[in-house]
Coordinates of C-alpha atoms and ligand atoms in Angstrom, one line a residue:
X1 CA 29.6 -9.3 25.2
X2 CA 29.3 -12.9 26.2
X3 CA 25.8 -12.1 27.7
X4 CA 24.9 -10.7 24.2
X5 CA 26.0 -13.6 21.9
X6 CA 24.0 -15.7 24.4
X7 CA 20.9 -13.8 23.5
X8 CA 21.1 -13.4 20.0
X9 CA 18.3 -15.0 19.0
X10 CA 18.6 -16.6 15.4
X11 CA 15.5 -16.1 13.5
X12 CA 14.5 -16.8 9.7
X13 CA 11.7 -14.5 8.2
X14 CA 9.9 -15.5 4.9
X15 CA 7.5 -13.4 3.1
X16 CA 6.2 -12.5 0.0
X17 CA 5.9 -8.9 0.1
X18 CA 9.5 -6.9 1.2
X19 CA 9.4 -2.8 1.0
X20 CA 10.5 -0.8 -1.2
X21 CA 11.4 -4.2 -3.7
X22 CA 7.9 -6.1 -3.8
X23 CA 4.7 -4.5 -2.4
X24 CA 1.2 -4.5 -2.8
X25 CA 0.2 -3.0 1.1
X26 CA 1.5 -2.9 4.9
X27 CA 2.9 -6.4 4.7
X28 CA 5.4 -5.6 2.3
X29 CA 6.5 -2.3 5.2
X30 CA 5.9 -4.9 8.1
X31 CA 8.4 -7.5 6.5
X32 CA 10.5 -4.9 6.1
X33 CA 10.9 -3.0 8.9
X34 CA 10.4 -5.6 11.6
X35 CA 13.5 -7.6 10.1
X36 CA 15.5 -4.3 10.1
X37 CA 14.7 -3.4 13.7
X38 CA 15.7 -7.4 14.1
X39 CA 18.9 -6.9 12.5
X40 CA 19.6 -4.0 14.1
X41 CA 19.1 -5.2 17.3
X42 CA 21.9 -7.7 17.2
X43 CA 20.1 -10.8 16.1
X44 CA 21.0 -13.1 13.4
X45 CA 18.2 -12.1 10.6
X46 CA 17.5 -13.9 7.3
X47 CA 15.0 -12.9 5.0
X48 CA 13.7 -14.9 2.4
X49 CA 11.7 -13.2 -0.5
X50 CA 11.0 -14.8 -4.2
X51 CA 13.0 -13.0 -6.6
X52 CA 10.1 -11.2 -9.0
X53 CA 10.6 -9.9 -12.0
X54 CA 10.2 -6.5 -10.8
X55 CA 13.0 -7.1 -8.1
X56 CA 15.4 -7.1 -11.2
X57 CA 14.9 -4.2 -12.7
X58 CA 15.3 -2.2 -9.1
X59 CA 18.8 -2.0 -9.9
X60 CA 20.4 -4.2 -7.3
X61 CA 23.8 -6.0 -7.0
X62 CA 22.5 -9.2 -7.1
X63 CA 24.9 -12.4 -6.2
X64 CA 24.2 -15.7 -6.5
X65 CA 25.0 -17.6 -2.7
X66 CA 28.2 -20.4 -3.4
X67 CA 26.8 -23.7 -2.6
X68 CA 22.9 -22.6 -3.5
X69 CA 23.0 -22.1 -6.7
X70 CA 21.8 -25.0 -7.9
X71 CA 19.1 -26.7 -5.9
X72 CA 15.7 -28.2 -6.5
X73 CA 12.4 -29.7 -5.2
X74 CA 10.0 -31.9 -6.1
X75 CA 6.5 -30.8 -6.2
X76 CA 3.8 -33.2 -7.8
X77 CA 5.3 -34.7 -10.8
X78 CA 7.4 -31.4 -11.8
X79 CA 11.1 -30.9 -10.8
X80 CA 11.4 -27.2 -9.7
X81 CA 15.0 -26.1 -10.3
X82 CA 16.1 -22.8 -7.6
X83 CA 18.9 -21.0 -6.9
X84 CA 19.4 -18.4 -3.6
X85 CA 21.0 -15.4 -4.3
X86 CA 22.0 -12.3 -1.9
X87 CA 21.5 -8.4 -1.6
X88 CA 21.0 -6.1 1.1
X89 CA 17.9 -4.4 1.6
X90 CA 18.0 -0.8 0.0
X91 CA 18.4 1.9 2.9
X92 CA 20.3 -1.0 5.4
X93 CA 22.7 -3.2 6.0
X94 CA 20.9 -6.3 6.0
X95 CA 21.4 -9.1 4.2
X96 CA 18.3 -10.1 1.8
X97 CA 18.2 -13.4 0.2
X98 CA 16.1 -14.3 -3.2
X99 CA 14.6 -17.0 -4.0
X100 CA 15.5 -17.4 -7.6
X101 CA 13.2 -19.2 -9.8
X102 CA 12.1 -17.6 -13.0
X103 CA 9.5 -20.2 -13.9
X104 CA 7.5 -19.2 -10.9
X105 CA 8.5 -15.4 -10.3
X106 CA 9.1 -14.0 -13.6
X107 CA 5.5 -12.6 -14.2
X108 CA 4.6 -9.0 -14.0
X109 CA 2.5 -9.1 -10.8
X110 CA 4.1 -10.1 -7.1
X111 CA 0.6 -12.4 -6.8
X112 CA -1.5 -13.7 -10.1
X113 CA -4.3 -15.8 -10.8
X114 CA -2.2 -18.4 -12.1
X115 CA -3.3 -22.1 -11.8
X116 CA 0.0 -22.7 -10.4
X117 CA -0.2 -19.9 -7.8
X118 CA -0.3 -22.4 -4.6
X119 CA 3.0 -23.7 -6.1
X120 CA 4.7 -20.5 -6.3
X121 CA 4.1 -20.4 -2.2
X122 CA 4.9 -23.3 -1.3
X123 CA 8.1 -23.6 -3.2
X124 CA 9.3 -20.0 -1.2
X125 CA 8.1 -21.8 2.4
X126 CA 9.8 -25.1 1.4
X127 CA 13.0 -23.4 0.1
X128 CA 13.1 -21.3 3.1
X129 CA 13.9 -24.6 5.0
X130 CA 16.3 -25.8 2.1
X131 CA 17.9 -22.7 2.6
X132 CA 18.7 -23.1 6.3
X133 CA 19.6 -26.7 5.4
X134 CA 22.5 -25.8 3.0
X135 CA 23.2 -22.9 5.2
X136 CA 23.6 -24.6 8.5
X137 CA 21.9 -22.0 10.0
X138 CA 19.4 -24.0 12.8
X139 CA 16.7 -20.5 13.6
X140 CA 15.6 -20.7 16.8
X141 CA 12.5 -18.4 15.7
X142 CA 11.0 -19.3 11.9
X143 CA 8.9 -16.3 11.1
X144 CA 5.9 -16.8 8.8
X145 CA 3.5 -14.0 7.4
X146 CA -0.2 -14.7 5.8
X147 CA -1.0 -17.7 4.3
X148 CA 2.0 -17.6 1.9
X149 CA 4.1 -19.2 3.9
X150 CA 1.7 -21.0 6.6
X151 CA 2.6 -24.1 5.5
X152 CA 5.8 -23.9 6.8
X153 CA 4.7 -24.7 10.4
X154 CA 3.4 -27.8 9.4
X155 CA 6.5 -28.7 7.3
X156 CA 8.3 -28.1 10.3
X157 CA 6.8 -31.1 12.1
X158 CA 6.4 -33.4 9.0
X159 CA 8.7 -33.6 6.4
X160 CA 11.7 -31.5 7.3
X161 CA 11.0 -33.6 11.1
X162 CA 14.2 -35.4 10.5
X163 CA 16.1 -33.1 10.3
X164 CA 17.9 -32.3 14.2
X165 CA 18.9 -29.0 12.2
X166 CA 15.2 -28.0 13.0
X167 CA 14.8 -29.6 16.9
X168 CA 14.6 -26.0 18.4
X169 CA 13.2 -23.7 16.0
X170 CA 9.9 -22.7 17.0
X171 CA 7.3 -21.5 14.1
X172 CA 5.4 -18.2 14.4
X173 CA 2.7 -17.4 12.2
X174 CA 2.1 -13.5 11.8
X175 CA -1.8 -13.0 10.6
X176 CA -1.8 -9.7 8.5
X177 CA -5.4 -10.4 7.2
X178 CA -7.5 -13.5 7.7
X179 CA -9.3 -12.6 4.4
X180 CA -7.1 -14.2 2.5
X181 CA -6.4 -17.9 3.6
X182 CA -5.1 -19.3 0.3
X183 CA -7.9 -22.2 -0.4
X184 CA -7.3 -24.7 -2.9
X185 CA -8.9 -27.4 -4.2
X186 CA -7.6 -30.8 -2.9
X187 CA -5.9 -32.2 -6.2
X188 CA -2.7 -29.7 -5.1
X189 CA -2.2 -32.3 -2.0
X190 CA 0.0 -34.2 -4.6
X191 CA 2.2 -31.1 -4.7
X192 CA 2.1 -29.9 -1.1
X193 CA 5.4 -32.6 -0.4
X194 CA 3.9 -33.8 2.9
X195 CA 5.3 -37.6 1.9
X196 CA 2.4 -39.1 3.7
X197 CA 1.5 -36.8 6.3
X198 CA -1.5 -35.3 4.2
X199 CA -3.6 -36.5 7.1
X200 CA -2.4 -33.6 9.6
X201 CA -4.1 -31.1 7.3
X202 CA -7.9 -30.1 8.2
X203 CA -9.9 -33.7 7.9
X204 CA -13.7 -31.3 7.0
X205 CA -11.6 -29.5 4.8
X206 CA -9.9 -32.9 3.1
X207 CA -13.7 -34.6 3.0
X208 CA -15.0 -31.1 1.2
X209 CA -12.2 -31.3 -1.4
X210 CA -10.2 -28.0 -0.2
X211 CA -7.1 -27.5 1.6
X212 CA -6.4 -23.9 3.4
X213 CA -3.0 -22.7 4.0
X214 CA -3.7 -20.5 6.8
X215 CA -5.7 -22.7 8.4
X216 CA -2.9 -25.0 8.6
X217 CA -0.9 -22.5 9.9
X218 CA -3.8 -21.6 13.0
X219 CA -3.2 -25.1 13.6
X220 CA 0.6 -25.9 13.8
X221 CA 2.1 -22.6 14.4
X222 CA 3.4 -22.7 17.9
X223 CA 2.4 -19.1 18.2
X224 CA 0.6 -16.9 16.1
X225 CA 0.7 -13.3 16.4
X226 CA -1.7 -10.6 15.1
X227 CA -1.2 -7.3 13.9
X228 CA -3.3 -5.5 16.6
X229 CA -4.7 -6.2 20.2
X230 CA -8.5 -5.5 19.4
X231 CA -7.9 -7.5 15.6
X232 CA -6.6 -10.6 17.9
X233 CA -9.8 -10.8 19.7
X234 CA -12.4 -9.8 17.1
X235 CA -10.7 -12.8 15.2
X236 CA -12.1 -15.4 17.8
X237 CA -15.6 -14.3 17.0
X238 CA -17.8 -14.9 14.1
X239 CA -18.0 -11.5 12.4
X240 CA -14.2 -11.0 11.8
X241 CA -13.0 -14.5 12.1
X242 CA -14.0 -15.5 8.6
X243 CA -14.0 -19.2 9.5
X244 CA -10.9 -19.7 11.7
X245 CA -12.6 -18.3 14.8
X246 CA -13.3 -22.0 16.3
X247 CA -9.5 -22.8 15.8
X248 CA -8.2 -20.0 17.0
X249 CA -10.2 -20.2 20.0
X250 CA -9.1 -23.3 20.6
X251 CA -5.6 -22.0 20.3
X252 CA -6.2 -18.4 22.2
X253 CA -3.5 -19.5 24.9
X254 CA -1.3 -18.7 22.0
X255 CA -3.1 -16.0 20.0
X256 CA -1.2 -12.7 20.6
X257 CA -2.0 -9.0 19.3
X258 CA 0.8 -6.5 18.7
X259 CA -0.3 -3.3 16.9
X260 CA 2.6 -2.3 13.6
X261 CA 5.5 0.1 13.5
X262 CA 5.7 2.6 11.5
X263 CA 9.0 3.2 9.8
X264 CA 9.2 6.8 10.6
X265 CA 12.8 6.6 8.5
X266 CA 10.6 6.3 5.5
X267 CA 7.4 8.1 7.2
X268 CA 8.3 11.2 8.8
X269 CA 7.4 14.6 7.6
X270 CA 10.4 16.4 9.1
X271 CA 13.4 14.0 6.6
X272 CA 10.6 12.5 4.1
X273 CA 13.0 12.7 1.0
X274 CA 9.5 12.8 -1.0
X275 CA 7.7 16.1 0.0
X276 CA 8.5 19.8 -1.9
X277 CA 8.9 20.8 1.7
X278 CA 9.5 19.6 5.0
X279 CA 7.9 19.9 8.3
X280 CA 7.5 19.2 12.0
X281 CA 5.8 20.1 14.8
X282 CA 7.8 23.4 16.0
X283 CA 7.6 24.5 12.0
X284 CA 4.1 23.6 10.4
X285 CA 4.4 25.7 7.6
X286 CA 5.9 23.1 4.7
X287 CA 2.6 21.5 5.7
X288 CA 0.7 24.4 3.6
X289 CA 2.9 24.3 1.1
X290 CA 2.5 20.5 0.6
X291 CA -1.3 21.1 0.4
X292 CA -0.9 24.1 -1.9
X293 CA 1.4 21.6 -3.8
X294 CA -1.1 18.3 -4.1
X295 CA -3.6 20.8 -5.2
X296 CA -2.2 21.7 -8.2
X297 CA -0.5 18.3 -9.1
X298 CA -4.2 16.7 -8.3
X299 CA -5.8 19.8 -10.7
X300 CA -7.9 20.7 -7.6
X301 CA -9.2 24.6 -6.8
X302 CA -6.1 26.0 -4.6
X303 CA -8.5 27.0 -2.1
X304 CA -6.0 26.5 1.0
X305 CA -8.8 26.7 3.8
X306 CA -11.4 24.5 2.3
X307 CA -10.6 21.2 4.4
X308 CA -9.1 18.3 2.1
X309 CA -9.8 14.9 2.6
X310 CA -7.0 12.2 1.6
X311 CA -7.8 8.7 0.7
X312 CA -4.3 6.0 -0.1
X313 CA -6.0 2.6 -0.5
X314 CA -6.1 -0.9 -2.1
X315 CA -9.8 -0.4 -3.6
X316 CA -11.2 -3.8 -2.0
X317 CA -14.2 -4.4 0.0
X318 CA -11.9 -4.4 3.2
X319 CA -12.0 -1.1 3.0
X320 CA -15.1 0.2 3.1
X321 CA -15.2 2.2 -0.5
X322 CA -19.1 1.1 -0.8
X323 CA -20.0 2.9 1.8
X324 CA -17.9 5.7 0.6
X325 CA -19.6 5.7 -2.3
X326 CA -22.9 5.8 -0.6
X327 CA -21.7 8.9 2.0
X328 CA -19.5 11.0 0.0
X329 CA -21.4 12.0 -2.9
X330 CA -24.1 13.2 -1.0
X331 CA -21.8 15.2 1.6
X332 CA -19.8 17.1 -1.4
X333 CA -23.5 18.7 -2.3
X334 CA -24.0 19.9 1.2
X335 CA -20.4 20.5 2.7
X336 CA -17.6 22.4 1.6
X337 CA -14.8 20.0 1.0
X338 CA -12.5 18.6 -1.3
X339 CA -11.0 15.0 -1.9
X340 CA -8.2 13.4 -3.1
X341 CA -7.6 10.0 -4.0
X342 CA -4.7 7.3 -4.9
X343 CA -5.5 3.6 -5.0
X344 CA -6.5 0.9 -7.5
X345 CA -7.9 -2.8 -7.5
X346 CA -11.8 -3.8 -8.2
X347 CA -12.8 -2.3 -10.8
X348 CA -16.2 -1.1 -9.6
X349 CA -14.5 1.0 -6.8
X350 CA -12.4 1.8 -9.3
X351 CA -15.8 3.3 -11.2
X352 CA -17.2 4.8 -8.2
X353 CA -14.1 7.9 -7.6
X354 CA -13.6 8.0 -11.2
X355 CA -17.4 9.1 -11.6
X356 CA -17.1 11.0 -8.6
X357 CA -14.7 13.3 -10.1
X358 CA -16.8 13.7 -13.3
X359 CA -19.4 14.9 -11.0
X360 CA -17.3 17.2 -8.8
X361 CA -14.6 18.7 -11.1
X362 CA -11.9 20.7 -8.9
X363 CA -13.2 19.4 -5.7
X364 CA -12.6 15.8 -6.4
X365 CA -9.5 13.7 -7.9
X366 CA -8.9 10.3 -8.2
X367 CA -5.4 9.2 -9.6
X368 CA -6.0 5.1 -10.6
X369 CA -2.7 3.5 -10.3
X370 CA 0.3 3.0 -7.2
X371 CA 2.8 5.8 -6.6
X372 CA 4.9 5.6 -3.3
X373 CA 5.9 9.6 -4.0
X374 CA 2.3 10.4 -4.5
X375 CA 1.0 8.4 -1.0
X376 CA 3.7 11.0 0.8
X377 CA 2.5 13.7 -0.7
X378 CA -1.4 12.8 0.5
X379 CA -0.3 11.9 3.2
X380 CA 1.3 15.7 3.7
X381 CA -0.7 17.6 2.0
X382 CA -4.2 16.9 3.1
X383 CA -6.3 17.8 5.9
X384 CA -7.7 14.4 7.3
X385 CA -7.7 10.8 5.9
X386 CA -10.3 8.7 5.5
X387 CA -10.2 5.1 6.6
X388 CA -13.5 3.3 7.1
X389 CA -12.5 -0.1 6.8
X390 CA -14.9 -2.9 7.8
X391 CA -11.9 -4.9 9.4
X392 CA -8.6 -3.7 10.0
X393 CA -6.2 -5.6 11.1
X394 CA -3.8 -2.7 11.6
X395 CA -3.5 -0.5 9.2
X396 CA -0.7 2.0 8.6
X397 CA -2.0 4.5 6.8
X398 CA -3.7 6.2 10.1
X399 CA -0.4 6.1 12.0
X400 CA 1.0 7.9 9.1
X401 CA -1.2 10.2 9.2
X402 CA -1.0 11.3 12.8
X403 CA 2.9 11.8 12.5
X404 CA 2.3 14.5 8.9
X405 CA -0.6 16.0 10.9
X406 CA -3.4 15.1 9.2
X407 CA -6.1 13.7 11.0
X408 CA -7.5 10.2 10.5
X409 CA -11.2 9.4 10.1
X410 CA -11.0 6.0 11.2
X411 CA -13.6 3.3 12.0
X412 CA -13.4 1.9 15.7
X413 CA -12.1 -2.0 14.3
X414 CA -8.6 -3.3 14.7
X415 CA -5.7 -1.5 14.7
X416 CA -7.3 1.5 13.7
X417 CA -9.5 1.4 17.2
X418 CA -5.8 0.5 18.7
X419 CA -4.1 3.9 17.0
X420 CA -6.4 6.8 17.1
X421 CA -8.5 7.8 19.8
X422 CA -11.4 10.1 19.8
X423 CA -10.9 13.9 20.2
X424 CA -12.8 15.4 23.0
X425 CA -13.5 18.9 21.9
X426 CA -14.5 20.2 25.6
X427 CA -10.4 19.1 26.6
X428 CA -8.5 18.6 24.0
X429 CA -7.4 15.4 24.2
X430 CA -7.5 13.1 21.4
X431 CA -6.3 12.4 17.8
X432 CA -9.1 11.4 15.6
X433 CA -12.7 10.8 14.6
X434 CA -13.8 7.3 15.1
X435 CA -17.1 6.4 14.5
X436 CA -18.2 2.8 15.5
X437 CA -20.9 1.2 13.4
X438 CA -20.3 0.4 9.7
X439 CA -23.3 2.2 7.8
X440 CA -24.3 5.9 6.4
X441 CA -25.2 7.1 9.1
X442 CA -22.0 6.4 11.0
X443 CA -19.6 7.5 8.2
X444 CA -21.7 10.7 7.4
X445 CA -21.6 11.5 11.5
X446 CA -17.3 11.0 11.4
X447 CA -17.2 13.3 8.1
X448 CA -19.7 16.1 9.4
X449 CA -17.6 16.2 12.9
X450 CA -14.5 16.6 11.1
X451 CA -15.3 19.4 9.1
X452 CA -17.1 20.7 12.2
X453 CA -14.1 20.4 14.4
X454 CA -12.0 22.2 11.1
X455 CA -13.6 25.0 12.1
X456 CA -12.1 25.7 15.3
X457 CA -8.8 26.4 14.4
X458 CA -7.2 26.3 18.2
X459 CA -8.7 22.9 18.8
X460 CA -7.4 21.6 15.6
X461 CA -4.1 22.7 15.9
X462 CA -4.3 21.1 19.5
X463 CA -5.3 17.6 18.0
X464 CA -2.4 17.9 15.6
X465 CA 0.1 17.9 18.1
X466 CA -1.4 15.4 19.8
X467 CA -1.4 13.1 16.8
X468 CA 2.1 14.5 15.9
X469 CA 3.1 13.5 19.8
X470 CA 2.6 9.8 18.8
X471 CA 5.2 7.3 19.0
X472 CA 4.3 3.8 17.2
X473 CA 7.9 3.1 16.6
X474 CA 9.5 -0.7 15.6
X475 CA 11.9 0.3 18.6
X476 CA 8.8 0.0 20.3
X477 CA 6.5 -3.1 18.7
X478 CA 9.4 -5.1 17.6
X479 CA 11.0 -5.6 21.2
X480 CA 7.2 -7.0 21.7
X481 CA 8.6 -9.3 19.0
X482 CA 11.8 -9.8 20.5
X483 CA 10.4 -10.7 24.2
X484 CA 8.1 -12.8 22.7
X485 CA 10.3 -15.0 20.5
X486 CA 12.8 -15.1 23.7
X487 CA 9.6 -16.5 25.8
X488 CA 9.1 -19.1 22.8
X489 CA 12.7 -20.3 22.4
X490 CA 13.2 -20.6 26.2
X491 CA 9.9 -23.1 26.4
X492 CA 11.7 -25.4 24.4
Ligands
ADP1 P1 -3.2 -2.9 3.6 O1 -1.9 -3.6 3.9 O2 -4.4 -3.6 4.0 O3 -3.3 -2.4 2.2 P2 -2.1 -0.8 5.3 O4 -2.7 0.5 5.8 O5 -1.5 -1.7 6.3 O6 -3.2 -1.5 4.5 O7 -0.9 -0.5 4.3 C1 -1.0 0.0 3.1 C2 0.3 0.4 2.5 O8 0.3 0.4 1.1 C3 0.7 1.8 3.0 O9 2.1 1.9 3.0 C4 0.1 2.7 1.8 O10 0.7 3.9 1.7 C5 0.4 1.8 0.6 N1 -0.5 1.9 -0.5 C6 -1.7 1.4 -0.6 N2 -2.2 1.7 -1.9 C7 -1.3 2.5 -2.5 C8 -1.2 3.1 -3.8 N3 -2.2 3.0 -4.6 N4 -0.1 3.8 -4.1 C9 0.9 3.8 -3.2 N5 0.9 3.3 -2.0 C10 -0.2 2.6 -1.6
GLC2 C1 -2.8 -6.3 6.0 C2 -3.8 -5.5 6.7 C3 -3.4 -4.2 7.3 C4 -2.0 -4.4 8.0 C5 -1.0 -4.9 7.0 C6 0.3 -5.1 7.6 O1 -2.7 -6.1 4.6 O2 -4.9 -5.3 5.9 O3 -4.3 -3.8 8.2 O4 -1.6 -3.1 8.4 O5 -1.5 -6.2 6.6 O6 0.3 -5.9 8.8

C-alpha cells in the first residue's frame, strides 16, 4: 500500500475537447480516455475542461467547488470573472471540473472565429493553475493538449514561477495536430499575463508581429509527446513539420511518439450499446445485419455482396477529400461499389459528396452533419474505410475499424502507417491496404486492390480476424504515459 501511495503520481490534464461532453474529433476521445485509464490506475487525475454551452444541456449534476466559486483574472484591460465547478465524466467515476465562464463559453460552437478566441484559451490554461492554487493540489505531471493550452508551459516558468506550489510539476505538451498552432497577431501580448516576461516568447515571431501558442509550447514544454511514432519523426522534417520542424529538432531529445488508444468500452462491436446487432469474431453474423441495416437508413440498394466503402470524417484538407474527389467518381463508373458517408466542415468537400450522390443515386450517400450513433453504425456496417489523409497524426477511425472488421484503406503517414499493415495475399498476414504516395494514381491502386482482394472471400475473412486480433488498448498506450511521466518527475 505504502509502495503505491509513493507512486501515485499527481497529474493535472487541461483540454478543450472531453468525450462524449465537448467534441469535434480524436482529441476530445484522447482527453478522455487517457485521464480515465489515469484515474483508474490509481493516480490523482484532474481534468480541467471550459464549461460550453452545450455541456449544460447534457444533463449533468453540475456543482459548483466551495472556495472556487468566485475567482478572476486579469487579461489586458478586462477583468474576467470564473468559477470551477465539478461532475464526473459520464460512464466513470472520475471527477471532471468546469471551467465556468459564460462570457467566454456560452456560444454554440466548442471553438469560433471570435476576435476574442485566444482569450477563451488562455483563460482555461491560466485557470488550470488558479485551480491548483486554490486547491493545494501541487501536480507533479501538468498535461497540455494542442495549442489550447501550450501556453501553460511557459506560465509555468514565468508568472505562476513564484509560486513553490509549482517547484516540481513538470509540463508535457501532447501534439494532436501541428496544423493548428493558434497564431495571433501580437497586440494579444497585452492579454497573454506574462507581467514582463513577453521576451521568452519567439523573438522572429515578436519582430513579424505574431505570437504562436504551440510554438511556445515546442519551446518550454519539458516534454512533448506525439500521437504516433512515425508522426513524431515526420514532424522534424519539412513536409509535415509545418514550421516547427527546426524547434523540434532542436528539442528531439525530448520529442516522443506514442500511437492512441482506442476506447474499446465505447468502440467494440461485441457491447457497442449503438448497433441493431452485435458481433465479434466467433459470431460475425450481426455484422450483415448492421450492413443490411445502414443500407436502408443511408437509402442505398440492399445489395449485401456489393462491397461498401465507409467514410467518418472532419471534411478538411487534412484528410485527403480532394483527392477523393479526384479518384472516386471515376472508380464508381468502372467498379462495382457503393459508399457511405458522415462528416461535415469546408464547404467545398462538403459540395463534392453531396454532388457525388446526385450523380450515383443508390450507390452513394452522404449524410452532412455529426452523429456519434451514425459513426458506429459505419463503422459496423461497411465493408472497408477509407482514410487517405495527407498527415495523420494518429487517427482513430482506422483502429476502429479493425476491431468491427471492416478493413481500412489507409495512407502509409502517421499513425495510420503505425496501425495497419499491408495484407499479403500469398500468406495472409496483414490488416489493410496502404498505399504510400498522396496522388490518383496511389489512391485509385489502394481502392482497386481492395475490391480485388473482396473477391476472395477466404483471404478476406483471414484479414478480418487479423484486424479483429488487434489490441490498441489505453491499458496498453497510457502505461507509455505513465512510465514516461514517472521518468519526468524522477529527473527533477
Ligand atoms: P481527427 O481528430 O483528426 O478528426 P481521428 O480519427 O483521431 O481524427 O478522430 C475522429 C473522431 O471524431 C472519431 O471518433 C470519429 O468517429 C469522430 N467523428 C469525426 N467526424 C464525425 C462526424 N461527422 N460524426 C460523428 N463522429 C465523427
Ligand atoms: C488530431 C489528429 C488525429 C488524432 C487526434 C487525437 O485531431 O488529426 O490524427 O487521432 O488528434 O490525438
Amino acid at each position: 500500500m505504502a509502495k503505491k501511495e509513493q507512486q501515485r503520481l499527481r497529474i493535472c490534464l487541461v483540454s478543450s475537447e472531453i468525450a462524449p461532453l465537448a467534441k469535434t474529433g480524436g482529441l476530445a476521445d484522447v482527453s478522455s480516455a487517457l485521464a480515465t485509464y489515469l484515474h483508474e490506475a490509481g493516480h490523482d487525475v484532474r481534468v480541467l475542461v471550459p464549461r460550453y454551452a452545450r455541456i449544460d444541456r447534457a444533463g449533468l449534476d453540475i456543482v459548483p467547488v466551495a472556495g472556487l466559486t468566485d475567482l478572476s483574472l486579469r487579461v489586458g484591460a478586462q477583468q474576467i470573472d470564473f468559477a470551477i465547478d465539478q461532475t464526473t465524466l459520464p460512464g466513470t467515476d472520475m471527477p471532471l471540473y468546469l471551467l465556468r465562464c459564460a462570457q467566454l463559453y456560452g456560444r454554440d460552437s466548442i471553438y469560433t472565429q471570435d476576435a476574442d478566441e485566444h482569450v477563451r484559451f488562455i483563460v482555461l490554461s491560466r485557470a488550470a493553475l488558479e485551480m491548483c492554487q486554490q486547491m493545494g493540489f501541487a501536480p507533479d505531471i501538468m498535461s497540455c493538449h494542442d495549442w489550447q493550452t501550450a501556453l501553460l508551459p511557459l506560465y509555468l516558468q514565468t508568472t505562476y514561477a513564484w509560486d513553490r506550489l509549482f517547484a516540481a510539476t513538470q509540463s508535457v505538451l501532447t501534439i494532436h495536430n501541428i496544423g493548428y498552432q493558434g497564431m495571433f497577431p501580437a497586440y494579444v501580448l497585452d492579454q497573454l499575463g506574462l507581467q514582463g516576461a513577453e521576451h521568452h516568447l519567439h523573438q522572429d515571431d515578436l519582430k513579424d508581429g505574431v505570437v504562436n501558442f504551440l510554438k511556445t509550447g515546442v519551446l518550454y514544454a519539458n516534454l512533448i509527446t506525439t500521437v504516433s511514432p512515425t508522426y513524431a519523426r515526420e514532424i522534424l522534417g519539412d513536409d509535415y513539420g509545418m514550421g516547427l520542424n527546426d524547434l523540434l529538432r532542436q528539442r528531439v531529445q525530448s520529442v516522443v511518439g506514442i500511437l492512441n488508444g482506442v476506447d474499446y468500452r465505447e468502440w467494440d462491436p461485441a457491447t457497442d450499446k449503438f448497433l441493431p446487432s452485435n458481433y465479434s469474431p466467433d459470431d460475425m453474423s450481426g455484422k450483415r445485419v448492421c450492413k443490411e441495416r445502414l443500407l436502408a437508413e443511408f437509402g442505398l440498394h440492399n445489395d449485401l455482396d456489393r462491397p461498401l466503402i465507409g467514410i467518418v470524417s472532419r471534411l478538411v484538407h487534412q484528410k485527403g477529400i480532394d483527392l477523393i474527389g479526384e479518384v472516386v467518381p471515376r472508380l464508381l463508373g468502372s467498379h462495382d461499389f457503393s459508399l457511405a458517408v458522415l462528416g461535415n466542415g469546408e464547404h467545398r468537400y462538403e459540395a463534392l459528396f453531396e454532388e457525388m450522390q446526385r450523380r450515383f443515386p443508390g450507390r452513394v450517400c452522404y449524410y452532412r452533419g455529426y452523429n456519434n450513433e451514425l459513426a458506429h453504425w459505419i463503422e459496423a456496417g461497411s465493408d472497408m474505410f477509407l482514410m487517405p489523409s495527407r498527415y495523420e497524426p494518429s487517427g482513430l477511425n482506422q483502429m476502429y475499424s479493425l476491431k468491427y472488421g471492416t478493413v481500412p484503406i489507409v495512407r502509409e503517414t502517421g499513425g495510420l502507417a503505425d496501425s495497419v499493415q499491408q495484407i499479403d495475399a500469398a500468406s495472409g498476414t496483414g490488416t489493410g491496404i496502404v498505399f504510400r504516395d498522396y496522388n490518383e494514381k496511389g489512391l485509385e491502386w489502394a481502392i482497386d486492390r481492395a475490391l480485388t482482394l473482396y473477391r476472395d472471400k477466404a483471404l478476406w475473412r483471414r484479414v478480418i480476424a487479423n484486424g479483429m486480433a488487434q489490441n490498441f488498448s489505453w491499458q496498453q498506450q497510457g502505461a507509455i504515459y505513465v512510465e514516461l511521466f514517472r521518468k519526468l518527475s524522477a529527473q527533477r
